[in-house]
């Protein structure tokens, strides 16, 4: 396999890792309004991701850096054409990180309420915008013969992309509800399981519609296999969370995310960003990639660093593996 194909696969893996990990982070943030009854329960939910949320965001930095180094033309066209939504995502991630750190610095009701609102909205908006962005990447956007985006912001707000945004929002929230059930004890765990079942049904309807639309429009045999895996995994995750098997349900909701993202990349290949104006202007793994020497150096660096990062992050999850509940949260002063 040629190195530009290898790096296309590796970038797909990085996005799968990011959506799997940051997906339940976003879901927990949304659930602070949907699931938690009071401030103590919101603190429980936030504490389930407290030790890991910042490490999960590293996958986004790595995916962006890998795209910049391996496919500079893709990076340039993507970040210039999607400037406003990507800037909004970046602002949300910054405010979200500040909110996690500053929320507990003062005991005033208004102070904590404002930061909790910030956590909710800065989790919900990126969850939607990532789906809109990837929907447009798969569908194709207005790219001219100079590999430049010539559309505008409102071109990105088409029915297919908006449906993609709804899918990522509901899928991440379902993923977060399963994670909340896996990481908590007591009444909040019971309610998380019940809410996960409801969210799962909504997610299944939206996701199947979006993936079938993708398959009919751009799919092949490989993407069809990924669609089937995603659908079966989601149905199994809903069934298992209903009977209290949170661990297996969480694993299968992760498989759903992985298969759905894999399907999108399978429908893209060998393109990385199709042009809706002319197929001859598509950005591909060949015309958008770096030099073979650059890709070779990147491969050696990734081969050495990636196992170390995975080991460290896995160790972090193992250390903070225990469940928590409201009884573990000290009363506010």
Tab-separated table of N, CA and C in Angstrom, residues 8 15 19 74 78 82 130-143 156 158 160-161 164 168 210-220 223 259-276 279 282-283:
chain	number	residue	atom	x	y	z
A	8	UNK	N	-4.205	8.146	4.711
A	8	UNK	CA	-5.659	8.321	4.653
A	8	UNK	C	-6.334	7.415	5.678
A	15	UNK	N	-9.791	10.096	13.527
A	15	UNK	CA	-11.136	10.662	13.681
A	15	UNK	C	-12.065	9.689	14.401
A	19	UNK	N	-13.958	10.791	17.826
A	19	UNK	CA	-15.407	10.754	18.003
A	19	UNK	C	-15.836	9.721	19.046
A	74	UNK	N	-5.607	19.344	1.180
A	74	UNK	CA	-6.871	19.036	1.865
A	74	UNK	C	-7.053	19.965	3.057
A	78	UNK	N	-10.021	22.667	3.311
A	78	UNK	CA	-10.987	22.394	4.375
A	78	UNK	C	-11.082	23.550	5.360
A	82	UNK	N	-14.350	25.851	5.429
A	82	UNK	CA	-15.176	25.621	6.615
A	82	UNK	C	-14.741	26.523	7.766
A	130	UNK	N	-19.802	19.056	13.986
A	130	UNK	CA	-18.948	18.014	13.405
A	130	UNK	C	-19.730	17.178	12.395
A	131	UNK	N	-20.977	16.892	12.689
A	131	UNK	CA	-21.786	16.135	11.741
A	131	UNK	C	-22.058	16.919	10.481
A	132	UNK	N	-22.325	18.236	10.619
A	132	UNK	CA	-22.539	19.079	9.455
A	132	UNK	C	-21.280	19.129	8.597
A	133	UNK	N	-20.118	19.268	9.250
A	133	UNK	CA	-18.853	19.354	8.504
A	133	UNK	C	-18.581	18.078	7.729
A	134	UNK	N	-18.694	16.938	8.382
A	134	UNK	CA	-18.402	15.679	7.692
A	134	UNK	C	-19.462	15.354	6.648
A	135	UNK	N	-20.699	15.773	6.891
A	135	UNK	CA	-21.720	15.591	5.872
A	135	UNK	C	-21.361	16.325	4.593
A	136	UNK	N	-20.852	17.547	4.730
A	136	UNK	CA	-20.459	18.316	3.553
A	136	UNK	C	-19.223	17.746	2.880
A	137	UNK	N	-18.276	17.224	3.675
A	137	UNK	CA	-17.080	16.623	3.080
A	137	UNK	C	-17.464	15.430	2.210
A	138	UNK	N	-18.359	14.602	2.698
A	138	UNK	CA	-18.777	13.423	1.941
A	138	UNK	C	-19.623	13.820	0.737
A	139	UNK	N	-20.535	14.734	0.927
A	139	UNK	CA	-21.453	15.149	-0.152
A	139	UNK	C	-20.710	15.860	-1.274
A	140	UNK	N	-19.680	16.620	-0.907
A	140	UNK	CA	-18.970	17.431	-1.883
A	140	UNK	C	-19.330	18.893	-1.742
A	141	UNK	N	-18.347	19.758	-1.942
A	141	UNK	CA	-18.555	21.199	-1.821
A	141	UNK	C	-17.999	21.889	-3.068
A	142	UNK	N	-18.205	23.185	-3.154
A	142	UNK	CA	-17.801	23.942	-4.334
A	142	UNK	C	-16.301	24.214	-4.322
A	143	UNK	N	-15.553	23.344	-4.995
A	143	UNK	CA	-14.108	23.491	-5.129
A	143	UNK	C	-13.800	23.725	-6.610
A	156	UNK	N	-23.186	25.276	3.118
A	156	UNK	CA	-22.926	24.153	4.012
A	156	UNK	C	-24.184	23.695	4.751
A	158	UNK	N	-27.132	22.404	4.013
A	158	UNK	CA	-28.028	21.651	3.141
A	158	UNK	C	-28.675	20.508	3.925
A	160	UNK	N	-28.763	17.236	3.713
A	160	UNK	CA	-27.924	16.077	4.040
A	160	UNK	C	-26.991	16.385	5.197
A	161	UNK	N	-26.337	17.546	5.152
A	161	UNK	CA	-25.397	17.905	6.208
A	161	UNK	C	-26.115	18.178	7.527
A	164	UNK	N	-26.840	15.014	9.077
A	164	UNK	CA	-25.611	14.503	9.678
A	164	UNK	C	-25.346	15.125	11.030
A	168	UNK	N	-24.977	13.079	14.645
A	168	UNK	CA	-23.861	13.130	15.595
A	168	UNK	C	-24.330	13.614	16.965
A	210	UNK	N	-29.611	8.594	7.582
A	210	UNK	CA	-28.424	9.260	7.061
A	210	UNK	C	-27.482	8.280	6.362
A	211	UNK	N	-27.239	7.126	6.986
A	211	UNK	CA	-26.305	6.161	6.406
A	211	UNK	C	-26.864	5.518	5.139
A	212	UNK	N	-28.172	5.253	5.116
A	212	UNK	CA	-28.777	4.697	3.901
A	212	UNK	C	-28.720	5.723	2.766
A	213	UNK	N	-28.981	6.978	3.087
A	213	UNK	CA	-28.856	8.054	2.099
A	213	UNK	C	-27.427	8.085	1.529
A	214	UNK	N	-26.440	7.982	2.428
A	214	UNK	CA	-25.040	7.979	2.000
A	214	UNK	C	-24.738	6.782	1.108
A	215	UNK	N	-25.239	5.618	1.507
A	215	UNK	CA	-24.981	4.403	0.742
A	215	UNK	C	-25.598	4.473	-0.656
A	216	UNK	N	-26.826	4.942	-0.736
A	216	UNK	CA	-27.499	5.038	-2.031
A	216	UNK	C	-26.786	6.031	-2.937
A	217	UNK	N	-26.309	7.117	-2.355
A	217	UNK	CA	-25.708	8.185	-3.152
A	217	UNK	C	-24.265	7.888	-3.563
A	218	UNK	N	-23.461	7.335	-2.640
A	218	UNK	CA	-22.036	7.208	-2.905
A	218	UNK	C	-21.440	5.864	-2.482
A	219	UNK	N	-22.250	4.939	-2.018
A	219	UNK	CA	-21.710	3.742	-1.387
A	219	UNK	C	-21.236	2.667	-2.349
A	220	UNK	N	-20.464	1.731	-1.765
A	220	UNK	CA	-20.034	0.533	-2.483
A	220	UNK	C	-20.147	-0.643	-1.518
A	223	UNK	N	-18.613	0.096	2.055
A	223	UNK	CA	-19.437	0.981	2.876
A	223	UNK	C	-20.723	0.297	3.318
A	259	UNK	N	-17.838	2.297	13.075
A	259	UNK	CA	-18.328	1.804	11.783
A	259	UNK	C	-18.930	2.928	10.956
A	260	UNK	N	-19.648	3.854	11.608
A	260	UNK	CA	-20.260	4.962	10.867
A	260	UNK	C	-19.191	5.874	10.276
A	261	UNK	N	-18.163	6.205	11.063
A	261	UNK	CA	-17.081	7.055	10.552
A	261	UNK	C	-16.313	6.322	9.454
A	262	UNK	N	-16.069	5.036	9.668
A	262	UNK	CA	-15.380	4.238	8.645
A	262	UNK	C	-16.177	4.243	7.341
A	263	UNK	N	-17.493	4.164	7.440
A	263	UNK	CA	-18.318	4.181	6.232
A	263	UNK	C	-18.148	5.493	5.475
A	264	UNK	N	-18.099	6.608	6.202
A	264	UNK	CA	-17.935	7.898	5.539
A	264	UNK	C	-16.592	7.973	4.811
A	265	UNK	N	-15.539	7.479	5.437
A	265	UNK	CA	-14.232	7.507	4.785
A	265	UNK	C	-14.173	6.525	3.617
A	266	UNK	N	-14.865	5.410	3.734
A	266	UNK	CA	-14.905	4.460	2.616
A	266	UNK	C	-15.617	5.052	1.404
A	267	UNK	N	-16.661	5.824	1.647
A	267	UNK	CA	-17.359	6.455	0.523
A	267	UNK	C	-16.529	7.579	-0.084
A	268	UNK	N	-15.626	8.166	0.698
A	268	UNK	CA	-14.765	9.226	0.189
A	268	UNK	C	-13.669	8.693	-0.725
A	269	UNK	N	-12.991	7.643	-0.293
A	269	UNK	CA	-11.774	7.168	-0.957
A	269	UNK	C	-12.047	6.855	-2.443
A	270	UNK	N	-11.139	7.238	-3.348
A	270	UNK	CA	-9.817	7.854	-3.126
A	270	UNK	C	-9.849	9.368	-2.992
A	271	UNK	N	-11.030	9.968	-2.944
A	271	UNK	CA	-11.116	11.413	-2.714
A	271	UNK	C	-10.902	11.716	-1.236
A	272	UNK	N	-10.463	12.923	-0.952
A	272	UNK	CA	-10.446	13.401	0.424
A	272	UNK	C	-11.439	14.549	0.586
A	273	UNK	N	-11.763	15.211	-0.531
A	273	UNK	CA	-12.747	16.290	-0.512
A	273	UNK	C	-13.277	16.474	-1.928
A	274	UNK	N	-14.429	15.893	-2.224
A	274	UNK	CA	-14.964	15.976	-3.593
A	274	UNK	C	-15.442	17.382	-3.939
A	275	UNK	N	-15.352	17.709	-5.223
A	275	UNK	CA	-15.900	18.964	-5.732
A	275	UNK	C	-17.294	18.707	-6.284
A	276	UNK	N	-18.226	19.542	-5.902
A	276	UNK	CA	-19.587	19.431	-6.438
A	276	UNK	C	-19.723	20.134	-7.784
A	279	UNK	N	-16.006	16.783	-11.231
A	279	UNK	CA	-15.274	15.657	-10.655
A	279	UNK	C	-13.771	15.749	-10.919
A	282	UNK	N	-11.812	17.250	-7.952
A	282	UNK	CA	-11.799	16.596	-6.645
A	282	UNK	C	-10.400	16.610	-6.044
A	283	UNK	N	-10.336	16.794	-4.741
A	283	UNK	CA	-9.083	16.589	-4.023
A	283	UNK	C	-8.985	15.102	-3.693
